[in-house]
XYZ file of C-alpha atoms in Angstrom:
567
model
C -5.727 -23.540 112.357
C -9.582 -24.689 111.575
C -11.067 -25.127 108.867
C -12.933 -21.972 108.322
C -9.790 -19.971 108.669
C -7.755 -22.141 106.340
C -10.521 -21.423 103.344
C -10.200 -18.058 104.319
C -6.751 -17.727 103.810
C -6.261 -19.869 100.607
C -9.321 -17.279 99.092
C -7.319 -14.394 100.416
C -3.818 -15.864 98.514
C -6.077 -16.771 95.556
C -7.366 -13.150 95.293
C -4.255 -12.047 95.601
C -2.439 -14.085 93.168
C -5.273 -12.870 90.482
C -4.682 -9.330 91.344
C -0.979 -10.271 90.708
C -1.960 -12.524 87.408
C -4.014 -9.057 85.982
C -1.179 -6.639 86.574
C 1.254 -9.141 84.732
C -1.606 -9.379 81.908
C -1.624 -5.556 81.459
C 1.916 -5.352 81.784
C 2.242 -7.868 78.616
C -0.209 -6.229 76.790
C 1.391 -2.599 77.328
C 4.787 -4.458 76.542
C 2.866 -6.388 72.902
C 1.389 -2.957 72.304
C 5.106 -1.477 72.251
C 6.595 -3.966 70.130
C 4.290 -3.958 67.787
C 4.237 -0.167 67.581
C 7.999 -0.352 67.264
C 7.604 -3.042 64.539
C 5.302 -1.012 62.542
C 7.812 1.848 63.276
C 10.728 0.244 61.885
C 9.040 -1.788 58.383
C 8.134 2.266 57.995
C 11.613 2.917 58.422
C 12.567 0.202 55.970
C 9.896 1.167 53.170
C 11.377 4.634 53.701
C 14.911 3.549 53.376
C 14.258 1.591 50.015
C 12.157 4.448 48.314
C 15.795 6.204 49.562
C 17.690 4.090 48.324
C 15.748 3.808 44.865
C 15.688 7.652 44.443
C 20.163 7.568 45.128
C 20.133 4.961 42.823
C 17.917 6.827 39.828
C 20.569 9.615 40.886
C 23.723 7.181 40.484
C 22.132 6.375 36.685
C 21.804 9.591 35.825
C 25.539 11.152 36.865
C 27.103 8.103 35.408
C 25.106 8.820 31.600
C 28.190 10.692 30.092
C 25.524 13.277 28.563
C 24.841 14.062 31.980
C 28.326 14.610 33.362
C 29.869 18.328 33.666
C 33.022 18.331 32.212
C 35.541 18.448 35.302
C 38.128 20.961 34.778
C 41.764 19.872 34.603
C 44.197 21.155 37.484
C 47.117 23.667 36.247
C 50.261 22.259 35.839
C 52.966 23.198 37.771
C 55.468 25.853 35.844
C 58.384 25.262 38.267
C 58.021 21.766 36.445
C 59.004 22.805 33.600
C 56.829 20.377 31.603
C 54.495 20.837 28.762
C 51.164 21.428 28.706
C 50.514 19.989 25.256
C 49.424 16.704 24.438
C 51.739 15.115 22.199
C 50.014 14.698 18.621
C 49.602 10.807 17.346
C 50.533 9.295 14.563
C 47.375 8.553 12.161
C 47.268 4.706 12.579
C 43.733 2.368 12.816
C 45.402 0.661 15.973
C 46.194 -2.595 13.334
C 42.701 -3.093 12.560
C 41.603 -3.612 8.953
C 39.713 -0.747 7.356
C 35.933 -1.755 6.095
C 35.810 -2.109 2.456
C 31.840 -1.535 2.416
C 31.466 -3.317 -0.937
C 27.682 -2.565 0.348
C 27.467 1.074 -1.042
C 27.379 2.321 -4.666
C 30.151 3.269 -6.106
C 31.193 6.255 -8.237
C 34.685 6.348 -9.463
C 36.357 9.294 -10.912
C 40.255 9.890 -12.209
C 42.225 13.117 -10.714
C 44.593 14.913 -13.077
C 47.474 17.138 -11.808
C 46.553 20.618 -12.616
C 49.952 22.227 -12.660
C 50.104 24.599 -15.057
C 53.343 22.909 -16.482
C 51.562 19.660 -16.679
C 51.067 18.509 -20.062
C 49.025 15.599 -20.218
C 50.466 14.303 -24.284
C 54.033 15.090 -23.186
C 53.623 12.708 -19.774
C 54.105 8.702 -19.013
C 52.032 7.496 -16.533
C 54.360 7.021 -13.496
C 51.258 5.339 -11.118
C 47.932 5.526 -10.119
C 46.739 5.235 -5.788
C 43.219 5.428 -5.043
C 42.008 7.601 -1.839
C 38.641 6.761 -0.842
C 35.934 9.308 0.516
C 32.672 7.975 1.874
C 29.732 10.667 0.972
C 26.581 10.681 2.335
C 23.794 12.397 -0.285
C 20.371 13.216 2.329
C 17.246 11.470 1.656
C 16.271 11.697 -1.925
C 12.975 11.674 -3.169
C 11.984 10.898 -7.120
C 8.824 11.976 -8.351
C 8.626 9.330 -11.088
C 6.314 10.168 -14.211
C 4.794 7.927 -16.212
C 3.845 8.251 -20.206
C 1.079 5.977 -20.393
C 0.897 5.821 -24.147
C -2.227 4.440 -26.449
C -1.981 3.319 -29.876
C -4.906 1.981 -32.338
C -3.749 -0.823 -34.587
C -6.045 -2.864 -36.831
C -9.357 -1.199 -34.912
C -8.070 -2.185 -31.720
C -6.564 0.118 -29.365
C -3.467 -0.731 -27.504
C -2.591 0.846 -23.999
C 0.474 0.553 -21.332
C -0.206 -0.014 -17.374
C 1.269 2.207 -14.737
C 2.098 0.273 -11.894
C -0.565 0.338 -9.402
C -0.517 2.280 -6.354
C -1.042 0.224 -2.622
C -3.986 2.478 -2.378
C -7.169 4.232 -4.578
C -6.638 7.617 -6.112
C -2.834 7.545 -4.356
C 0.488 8.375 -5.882
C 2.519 7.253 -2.967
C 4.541 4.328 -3.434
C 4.520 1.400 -1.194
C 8.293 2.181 -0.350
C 7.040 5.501 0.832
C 5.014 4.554 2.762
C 7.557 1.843 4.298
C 9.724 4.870 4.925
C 7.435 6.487 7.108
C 6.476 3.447 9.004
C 10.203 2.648 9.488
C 10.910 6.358 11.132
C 7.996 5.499 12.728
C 8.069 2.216 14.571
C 11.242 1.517 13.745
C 13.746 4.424 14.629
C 10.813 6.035 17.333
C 10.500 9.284 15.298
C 7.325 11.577 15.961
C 5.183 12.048 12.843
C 5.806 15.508 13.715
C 9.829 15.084 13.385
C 9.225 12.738 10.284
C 7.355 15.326 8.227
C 10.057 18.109 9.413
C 12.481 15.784 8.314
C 11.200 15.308 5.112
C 10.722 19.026 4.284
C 14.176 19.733 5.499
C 15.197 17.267 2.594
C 12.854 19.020 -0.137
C 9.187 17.546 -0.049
C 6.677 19.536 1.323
C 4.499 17.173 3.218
C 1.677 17.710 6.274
C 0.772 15.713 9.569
C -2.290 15.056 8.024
C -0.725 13.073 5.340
C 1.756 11.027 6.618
C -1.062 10.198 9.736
C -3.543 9.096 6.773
C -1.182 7.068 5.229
C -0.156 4.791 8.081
C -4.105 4.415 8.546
C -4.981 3.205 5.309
C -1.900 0.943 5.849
C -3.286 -0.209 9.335
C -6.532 -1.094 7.264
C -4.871 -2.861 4.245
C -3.009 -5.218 6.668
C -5.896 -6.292 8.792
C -6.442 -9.358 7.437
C -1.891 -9.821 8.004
C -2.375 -8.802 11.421
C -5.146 -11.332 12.268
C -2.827 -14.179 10.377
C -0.077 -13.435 12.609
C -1.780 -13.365 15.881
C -3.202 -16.860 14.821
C 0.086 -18.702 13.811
C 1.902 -17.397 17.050
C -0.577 -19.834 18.677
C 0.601 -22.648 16.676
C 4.175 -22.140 17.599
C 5.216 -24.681 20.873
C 7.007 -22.343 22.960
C 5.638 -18.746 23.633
C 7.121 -15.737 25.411
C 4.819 -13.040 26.514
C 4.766 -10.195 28.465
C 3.575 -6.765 28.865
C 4.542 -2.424 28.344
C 3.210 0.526 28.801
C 3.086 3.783 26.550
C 0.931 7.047 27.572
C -2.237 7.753 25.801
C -4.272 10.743 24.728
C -7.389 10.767 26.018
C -10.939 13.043 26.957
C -11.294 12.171 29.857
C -8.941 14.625 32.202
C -7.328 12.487 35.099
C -7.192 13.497 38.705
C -3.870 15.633 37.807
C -6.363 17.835 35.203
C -4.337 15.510 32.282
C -5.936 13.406 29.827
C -3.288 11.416 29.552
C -3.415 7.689 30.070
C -1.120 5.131 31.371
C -2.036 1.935 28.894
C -0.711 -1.303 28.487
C 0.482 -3.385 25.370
C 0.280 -6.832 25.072
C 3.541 -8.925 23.359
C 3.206 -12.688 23.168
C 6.492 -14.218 20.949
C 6.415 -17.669 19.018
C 10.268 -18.247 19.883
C 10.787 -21.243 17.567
C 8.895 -19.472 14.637
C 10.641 -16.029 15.318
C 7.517 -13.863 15.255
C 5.969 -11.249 17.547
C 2.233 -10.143 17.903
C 1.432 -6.764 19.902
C -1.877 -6.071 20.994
C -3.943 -3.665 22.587
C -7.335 -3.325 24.499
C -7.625 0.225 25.087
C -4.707 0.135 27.261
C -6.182 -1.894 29.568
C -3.970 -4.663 31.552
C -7.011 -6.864 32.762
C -6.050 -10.646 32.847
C -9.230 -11.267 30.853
C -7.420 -9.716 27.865
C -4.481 -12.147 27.605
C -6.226 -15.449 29.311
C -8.657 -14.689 26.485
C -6.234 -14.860 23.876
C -4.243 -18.180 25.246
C -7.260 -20.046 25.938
C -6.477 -23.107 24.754
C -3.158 -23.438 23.702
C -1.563 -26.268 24.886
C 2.261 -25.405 24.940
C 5.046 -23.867 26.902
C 4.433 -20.278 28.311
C 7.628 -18.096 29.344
C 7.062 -14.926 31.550
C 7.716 -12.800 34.285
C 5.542 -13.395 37.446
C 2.223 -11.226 37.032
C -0.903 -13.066 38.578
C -2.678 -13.609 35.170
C 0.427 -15.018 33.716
C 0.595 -17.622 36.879
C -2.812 -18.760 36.678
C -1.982 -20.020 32.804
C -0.062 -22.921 34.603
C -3.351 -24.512 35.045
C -3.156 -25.857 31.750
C 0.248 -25.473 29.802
C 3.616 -25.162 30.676
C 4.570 -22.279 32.367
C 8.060 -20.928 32.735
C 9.213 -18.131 34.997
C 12.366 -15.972 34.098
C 15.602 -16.014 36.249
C 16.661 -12.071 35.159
C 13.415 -11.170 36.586
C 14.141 -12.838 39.977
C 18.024 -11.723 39.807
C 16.917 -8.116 39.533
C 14.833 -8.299 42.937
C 17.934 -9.754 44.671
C 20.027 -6.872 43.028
C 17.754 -4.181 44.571
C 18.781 -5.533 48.071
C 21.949 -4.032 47.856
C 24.695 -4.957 49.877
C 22.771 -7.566 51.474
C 25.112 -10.354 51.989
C 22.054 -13.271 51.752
C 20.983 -11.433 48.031
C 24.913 -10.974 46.918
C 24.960 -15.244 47.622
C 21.471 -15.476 45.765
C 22.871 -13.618 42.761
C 26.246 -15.907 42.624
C 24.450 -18.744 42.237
C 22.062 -17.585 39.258
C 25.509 -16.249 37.589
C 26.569 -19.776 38.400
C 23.201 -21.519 36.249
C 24.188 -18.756 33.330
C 27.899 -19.734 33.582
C 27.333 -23.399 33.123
C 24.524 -22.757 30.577
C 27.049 -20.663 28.269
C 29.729 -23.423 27.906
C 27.675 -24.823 25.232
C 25.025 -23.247 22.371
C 22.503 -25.716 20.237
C 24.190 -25.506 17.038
C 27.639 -25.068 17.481
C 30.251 -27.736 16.950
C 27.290 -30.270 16.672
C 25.414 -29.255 19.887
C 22.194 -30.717 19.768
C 18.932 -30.142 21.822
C 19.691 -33.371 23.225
C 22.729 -33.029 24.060
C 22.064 -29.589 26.179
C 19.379 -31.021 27.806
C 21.843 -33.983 29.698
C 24.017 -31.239 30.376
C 21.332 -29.114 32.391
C 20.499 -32.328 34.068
C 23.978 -32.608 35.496
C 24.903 -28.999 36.320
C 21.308 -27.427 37.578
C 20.015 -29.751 40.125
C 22.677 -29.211 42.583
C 22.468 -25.198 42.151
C 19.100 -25.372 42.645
C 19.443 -27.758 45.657
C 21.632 -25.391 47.052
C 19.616 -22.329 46.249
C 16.742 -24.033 47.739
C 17.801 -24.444 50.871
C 19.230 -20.546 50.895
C 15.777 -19.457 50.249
C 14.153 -21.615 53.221
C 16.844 -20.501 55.603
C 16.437 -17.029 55.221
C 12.428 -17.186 54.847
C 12.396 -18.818 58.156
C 14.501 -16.108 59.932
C 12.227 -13.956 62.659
C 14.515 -10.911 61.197
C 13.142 -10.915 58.290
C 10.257 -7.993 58.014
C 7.774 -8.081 55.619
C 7.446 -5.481 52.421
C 11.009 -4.856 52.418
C 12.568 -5.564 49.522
C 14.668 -8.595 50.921
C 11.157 -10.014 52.085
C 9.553 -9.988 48.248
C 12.766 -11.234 46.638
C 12.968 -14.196 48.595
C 9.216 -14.951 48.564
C 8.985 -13.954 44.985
C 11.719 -16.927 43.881
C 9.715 -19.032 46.206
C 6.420 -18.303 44.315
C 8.062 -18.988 40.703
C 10.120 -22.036 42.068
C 7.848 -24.649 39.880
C 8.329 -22.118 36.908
C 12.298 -21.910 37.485
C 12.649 -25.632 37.628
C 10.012 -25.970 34.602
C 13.154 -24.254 32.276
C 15.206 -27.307 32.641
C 12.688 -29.778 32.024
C 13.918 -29.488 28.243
C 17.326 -28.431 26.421
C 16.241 -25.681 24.175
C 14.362 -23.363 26.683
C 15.356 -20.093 27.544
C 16.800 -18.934 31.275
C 15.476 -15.805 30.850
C 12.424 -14.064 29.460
C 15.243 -11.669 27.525
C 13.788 -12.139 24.187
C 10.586 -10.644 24.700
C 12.325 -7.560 27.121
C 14.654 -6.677 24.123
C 11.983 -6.248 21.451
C 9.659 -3.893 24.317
C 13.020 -1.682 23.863
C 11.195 -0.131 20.749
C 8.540 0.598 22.328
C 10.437 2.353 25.142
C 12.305 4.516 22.788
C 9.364 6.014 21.543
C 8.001 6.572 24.952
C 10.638 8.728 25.398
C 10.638 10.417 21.828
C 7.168 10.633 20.991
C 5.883 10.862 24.498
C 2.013 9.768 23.742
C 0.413 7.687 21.246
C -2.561 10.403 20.231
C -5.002 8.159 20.778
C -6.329 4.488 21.539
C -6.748 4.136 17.716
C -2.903 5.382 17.370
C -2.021 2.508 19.629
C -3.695 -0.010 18.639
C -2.351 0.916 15.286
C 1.423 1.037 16.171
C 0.974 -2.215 18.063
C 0.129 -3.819 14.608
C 3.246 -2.073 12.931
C 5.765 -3.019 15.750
C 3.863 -6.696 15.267
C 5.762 -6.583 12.018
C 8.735 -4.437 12.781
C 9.653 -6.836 15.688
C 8.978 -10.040 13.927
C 11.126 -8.633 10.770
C 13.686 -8.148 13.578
C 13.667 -11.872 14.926
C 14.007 -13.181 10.979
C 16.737 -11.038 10.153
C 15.278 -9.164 7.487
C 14.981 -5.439 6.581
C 12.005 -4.015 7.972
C 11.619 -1.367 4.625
C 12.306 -3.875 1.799
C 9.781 -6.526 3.219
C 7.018 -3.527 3.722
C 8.302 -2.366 -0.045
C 7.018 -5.765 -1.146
C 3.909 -6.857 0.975
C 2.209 -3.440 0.827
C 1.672 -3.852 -3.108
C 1.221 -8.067 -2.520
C -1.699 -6.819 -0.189
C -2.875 -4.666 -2.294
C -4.284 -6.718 -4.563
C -6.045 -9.015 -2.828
C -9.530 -9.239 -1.714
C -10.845 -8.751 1.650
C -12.452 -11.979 1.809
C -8.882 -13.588 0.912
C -8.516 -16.606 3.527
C -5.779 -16.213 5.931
C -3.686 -18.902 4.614
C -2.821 -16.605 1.712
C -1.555 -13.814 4.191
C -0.230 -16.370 6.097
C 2.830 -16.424 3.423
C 3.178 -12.786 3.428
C 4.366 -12.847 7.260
C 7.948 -12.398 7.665
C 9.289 -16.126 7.954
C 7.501 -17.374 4.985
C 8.218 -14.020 2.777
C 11.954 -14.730 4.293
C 11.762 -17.965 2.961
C 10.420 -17.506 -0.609
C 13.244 -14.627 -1.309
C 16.061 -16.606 0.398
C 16.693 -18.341 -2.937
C 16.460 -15.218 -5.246
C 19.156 -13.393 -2.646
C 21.998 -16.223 -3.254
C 21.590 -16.359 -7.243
C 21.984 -12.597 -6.530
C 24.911 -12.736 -4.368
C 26.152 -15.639 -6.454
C 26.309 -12.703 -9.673
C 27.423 -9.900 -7.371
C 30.710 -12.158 -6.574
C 31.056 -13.334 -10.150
C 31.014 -9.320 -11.385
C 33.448 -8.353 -8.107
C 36.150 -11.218 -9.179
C 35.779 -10.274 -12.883
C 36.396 -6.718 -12.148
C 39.370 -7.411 -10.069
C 41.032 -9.503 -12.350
C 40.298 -7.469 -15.418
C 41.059 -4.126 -13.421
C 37.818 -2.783 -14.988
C 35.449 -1.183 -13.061
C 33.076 -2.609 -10.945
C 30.226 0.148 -11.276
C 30.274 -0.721 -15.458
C 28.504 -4.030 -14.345
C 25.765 -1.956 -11.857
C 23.683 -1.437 -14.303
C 23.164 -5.027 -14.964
C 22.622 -6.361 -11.235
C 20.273 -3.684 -10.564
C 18.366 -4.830 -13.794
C 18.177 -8.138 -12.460
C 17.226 -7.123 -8.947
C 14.483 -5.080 -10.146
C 13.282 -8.506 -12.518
C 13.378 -10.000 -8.964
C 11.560 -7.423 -7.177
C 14.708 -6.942 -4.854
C 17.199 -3.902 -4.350
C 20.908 -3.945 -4.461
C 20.837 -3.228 -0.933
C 19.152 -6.534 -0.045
C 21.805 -8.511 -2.012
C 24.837 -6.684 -0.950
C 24.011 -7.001 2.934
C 23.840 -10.902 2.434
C 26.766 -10.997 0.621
C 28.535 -9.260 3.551
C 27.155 -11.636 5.962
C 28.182 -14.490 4.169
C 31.933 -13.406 4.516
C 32.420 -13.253 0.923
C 34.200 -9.791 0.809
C 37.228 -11.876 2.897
C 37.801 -13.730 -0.665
């Protein structure tokens, strides 16, 4: 062949070939567009099979709540059987366990004569005497307390008795009813609404309008407390925060026609110090809000893995939480990757619980060598579970497998942060069990009635939550602080509220509770030996209580925890 026809040719296979090449091309390109229309078909698949799965599991809640259960009705028996229908009745026993004595309550203590006709009292010998016990329960009582203020002139001079002073001007509410209402309140998530009902079902008359104004002026007299407490959390060295949400009156109508509001609360917790500091920014959850308020601090940071919370790493310590991470590997299912995931967490909280800072000489020391010998190779082995199934091609994106595993991934540096000291918490649990009170009156009280309402409740479950970390009761510590606050001025420094926060008004009273509990015992082992009465010596603990400015309650509580009733 020559030359020209050779060229000709080779151009001729060459065209061809390209012809060939753009077929294949299109081919590939139909073929990509199909997979990836499949791909995008089956990740909606999977986000609709989760939202599924979600809804059956709300479901699954809801018929295992017993309250929610319809009674099943039993099968008839058989009559050819012959057998019984009725359940044999039990003997009255307490299954071996020792009845509560509840040397906590007042007691009243009466004798019971036989009042047979024929029963002549002068004529009889005392054969024996059993006591039966009855546990009453009298409803709220209120005591409108008078007092003669009395003058008298002597020598020229005139001579006049003080009233104690009310918390606020021109009021006649005492500071422990005012407690009262905050405790329903904040405490036991009652509506003002139910509150005042409650309190005219026991016999005082009382409006919304009252009971709202006095948990304002309260809000206003502990302003200056508030401020203390959300300063000294800062000076704690290890900080749990996170965040809640409660609904909100508003003007504004939202797109639903509602003016109602979805707003966010802010919690940080001083974990060594055992106090809690709420705040609000008219609901909003902007990072500005809490980076604002931990500007600054220097410490160790525990939280769940919200973006603002991350960025804090920059400079402190920050911590993640392993529930937070468990519960994404939990909502996989039956995933056998998430099941092996979840073992080995259990595994960290098994070896963690062997040993407690405190008990049987357990130091902080001493639980910190112990994490360094049983965490690192869970971790090691958890690591390379994650990487494994992050680099499988099966995995899709935004299903819930996907975000578990890259969520761990993302808070890996926080997880491994917890073990960098002995005394640090696993989980963020001790912040998620105080939001509980605010959750309960989400679902009792629905709304907070304004941003004013919330931003006033967060300062009252400040207190109510930090009262809960120290142990103490919520109404006896608002008894006493409401009438401490009362008297001083607004320009008071902080330090001076600083010792009217729970761990330092804990601290002062500690002492005056043990001389108390020391006299309660004394009068208890008198009365027992003497066989006299114990509620002839009342009268002279609650005298000495009220010198103390405590209640009987107080005393009798501690003395309970302190075992003594087992003497």
């Amino acid at each position: 062949m020559k030359k020209d026809e050779i060229i000709a040719l080779l151009q001729q296979q060459n065209s061809f070939l390209q012809e060939q090449l753009q077929e294949a091309n299109r081919k590939v390109d139909a073929l990509l567009e199909e997979v990836t229309s499949l791909r995008n078909m089956l990740e909606h698949k999977s986000e609709e099979d989760a939202k599924q799965k979600r809804i059956i599991k709300g479901l699954a809640k809801i018929t295992q709540n017993k309250s929610e259960k319809q009674p099943s009705t039993p099968a008839p028996q058989d009559a050819a059987t012959g057998q019984s229908s009725e359940k044999k009745e039990r003997a009255r026993t307490n299954n071996g366990a020792k009845r509560k004595r509840h040397l906590e309550v007042e007691v009243v203590e009466e004798d019971v004569e036989p009042n047979d006709p024929r029963f002549n009292k002068e004529l009889a010998r005392l054969y024996k005497t059993r006591d039966v016990i009855r546990y009453e329960l009298i409803p709220m009582r209120f005591i409108k307390k008078i007092y003669h203020v009395r003058t008298y002139t002597q020598n020229d001079e005139f001579f006049s008795g003080k009233a104690p002073d009310a918390p606020f001007l021109n009021s006649q509410y005492d500071g422990s009813f005012i407690a009262g209402l905050a405790q329903l309140r904040y405490m036991y998530a009652m509506p003002v609404e139910r509150i005042v009902k409650l309190f005219n079902d026991n016999g005082f008359d009382m409006d919304k309008g009252t009971a709202h104004g006095l948990l304002r002026k309260t809000e206003i007299l502990f302003d200056n407390l508030y401020k203390a407490l959300g300063s000294v959390i800062k000076e704690d060295t290890y900080i749990a925060g996170d965040e809640t949400y409660h609904k909100v009156l508003i003007k504004d109508k939202n797109k639903d026609g509602k003016g109602i509001k979805k707003a966010y609360i802010w919690v940080v917790t001083a974990v060594n110090t055992g106090l809690a500091y709420y705040f609000y920014h008219d609901g909003s959850r902007k990072e500005d809000i809490i980076l604002d308020y931990m500007k600054g601090y220097q410490g160790a940071f525990q939280s769940d893995g919200f973006s603002p919370y991350r960025k804090m790493a920059k400079w402190l310590l920050r911590m993640a939480c392993f529930q937070h991470v468990k519960r994404k590997f939990l909502d996989c299912g039956d995933d056998f990757d998430a099941k092996v995931i979840v073992r080995l967490i259990n595994r960290l909280y098994h070896q963690e619980h062997k040993h407690k800072i405190g008990e049987d000489g357990w130091t902080e020391r001493d639980n910190y060598k112990w994490r360094q010998q049983y965490a690192p190779p869970i971790m090691l082995l958890t690591r390379k579970k994650l990487d494994r199934i992050a680099a499988d091609n099966r995995l899709l994106p935004k299903t819930e497998k996907y975000e578990a595993v890259h969520y761990m991934l993302n808070e890996w540096d926080a997880l491994m942060n917890i073990f960098t000291r002995g005394d640090y918490h696993l989980d963020n649990n001790l912040v998620e069990r105080l939001n509980r009170y605010i959750s309960l009156s989400r679902r009792n009280s629905l709304f907070f009635g304004s941003h004013a309402g919330a931003k006033r409740a967060a300062m009252f479950y400040s207190l109510a939550c930090s009262c809960r970390l120290q142990g103490i009761n919520f109404f006896e510590y608002i008894s006493d602080v409401i009438n401490k606050a009362a008297v001083l001025s607004p320009r008071t420094p902080l330090s001076k509220y600083r010792e009217l926060l729970p761990d330092k008004w804990k601290q002062k009273n500690i002492a005056q509770v043990f001389i108390l509990e020391r006299y309660f015992f004394d009068v208890y082992i008198l009365a027992s030996r003497t066989r006299l009465r114990l509620s002839m010596h009342c009268w002279q603990l609650d005298r000495c209580c009220r010198t103390m400015n405590m209640t009987l309650i107080l005393t009798t509580n501690s003395l309970r925890r302190r075992n003594l009733t087992q003497k």
